[in-house]
Amino acid sequence: MGGAHRNTWEHVEGSVGEITELEHQGDTITHEIMARLHRTFVTPFDREDIAQLANVLDDVTDFIHAAADAMLVYKVGRPGQRARELADILVQA
């Protein structure tokens, strides 16, 4: 997600749409990881660890998407400093 959306609050719908698209891309990646795990005999580290990591990362993207949707639905006003700091951390991650 681009920095322009984080610094201005006029493009909420566009930002939520972008987050939705990224969440769908994350779902696709998670499904591909799981499919490859089922096809691969030897993995670089424990199969269960790979699956757990993929699932946890998918959960994170789901939570980010849900929070973005809630901000749109509940017409949350301009985010405070803490919310902007959290958005910066998420973008860096």
C-alpha positions as semicolon CSV with decimal commas, in nm:
position;residue;x (nm);y (nm);z (nm)
1;M;0,000;0,000;0,000
2;G;0,140;0,335;-0,099
3;G;0,246;0,605;0,141
4;A;0,014;0,859;-0,020
5;H;-0,293;0,690;0,126
6;R;-0,147;0,689;0,474
7;N;-0,082;1,062;0,485
8;T;-0,412;1,183;0,341
9;W;-0,750;1,066;0,457
10;E;-0,949;1,167;0,149
11;H;-0,900;0,831;-0,027
12;V;-1,046;0,591;0,231
13;E;-1,246;0,391;-0,023
14;G;-0,943;0,356;-0,249
15;S;-0,726;0,245;0,041
16;V;-0,981;-0,013;0,152
17;G;-1,006;-0,138;-0,206
18;E;-0,629;-0,168;-0,223
19;I;-0,622;-0,356;0,109
20;T;-0,897;-0,587;-0,018
21;E;-0,694;-0,666;-0,330
22;L;-0,380;-0,731;-0,123
23;E;-0,576;-0,961;0,108
24;H;-0,699;-1,161;-0,193
25;Q;-0,343;-1,185;-0,323
26;G;-0,239;-1,311;0,021
27;D;-0,510;-1,579;0,007
28;T;-0,380;-1,691;-0,332
29;I;-0,024;-1,712;-0,200
30;T;-0,138;-1,911;0,105
31;H;-0,324;-2,159;-0,116
32;E;-0,017;-2,196;-0,337
33;I;0,206;-2,258;-0,034
34;M;-0,029;-2,529;0,091
35;A;-0,051;-2,689;-0,253
36;R;0,328;-2,695;-0,283
37;L;0,358;-2,845;0,065
38;H;0,133;-3,131;-0,042
39;R;0,340;-3,191;-0,358
40;T;0,686;-3,157;-0,201
41;F;0,856;-3,453;-0,036
42;V;1,148;-3,268;0,125
43;T;1,103;-2,915;0,262
44;P;1,372;-2,667;0,375
45;F;1,232;-2,681;0,729
46;D;0,953;-2,860;0,911
47;R;0,636;-2,893;0,702
48;E;0,411;-2,806;0,996
49;D;0,612;-2,489;1,065
50;I;0,571;-2,376;0,705
51;A;0,196;-2,440;0,718
52;Q;0,160;-2,262;1,051
53;L;0,356;-1,958;0,930
54;A;0,145;-1,936;0,613
55;N;-0,177;-1,961;0,816
56;V;-0,068;-1,699;1,069
57;L;0,033;-1,456;0,794
58;D;-0,304;-1,518;0,627
59;D;-0,476;-1,439;0,958
60;V;-0,283;-1,111;0,983
61;T;-0,395;-1,003;0,636
62;D;-0,753;-1,103;0,722
63;F;-0,743;-0,889;1,039
64;I;-0,599;-0,590;0,851
65;H;-0,874;-0,624;0,591
66;A;-1,144;-0,650;0,860
67;A;-1,009;-0,340;1,037
68;A;-1,006;-0,144;0,710
69;D;-1,364;-0,250;0,634
70;A;-1,475;-0,151;0,984
71;M;-1,317;0,193;0,945
72;L;-1,515;0,241;0,625
73;V;-1,843;0,104;0,759
74;Y;-1,829;0,302;1,084
75;K;-1,705;0,617;0,909
76;V;-1,403;0,652;1,134
77;G;-1,269;1,005;1,126
78;R;-0,911;1,108;1,063
79;P;-0,677;0,857;1,228
80;G;-0,477;0,964;1,531
81;Q;-0,101;0,957;1,566
82;R;-0,100;0,601;1,706
83;A;-0,305;0,469;1,414
84;R;-0,065;0,632;1,168
85;E;0,232;0,479;1,352
86;L;0,067;0,136;1,332
87;A;0,002;0,183;0,960
88;D;0,370;0,269;0,911
89;I;0,472;-0,051;1,093
90;L;0,235;-0,260;0,880
91;V;0,371;-0,110;0,559
92;Q;0,730;-0,177;0,670
93;A;0,646;-0,538;0,756
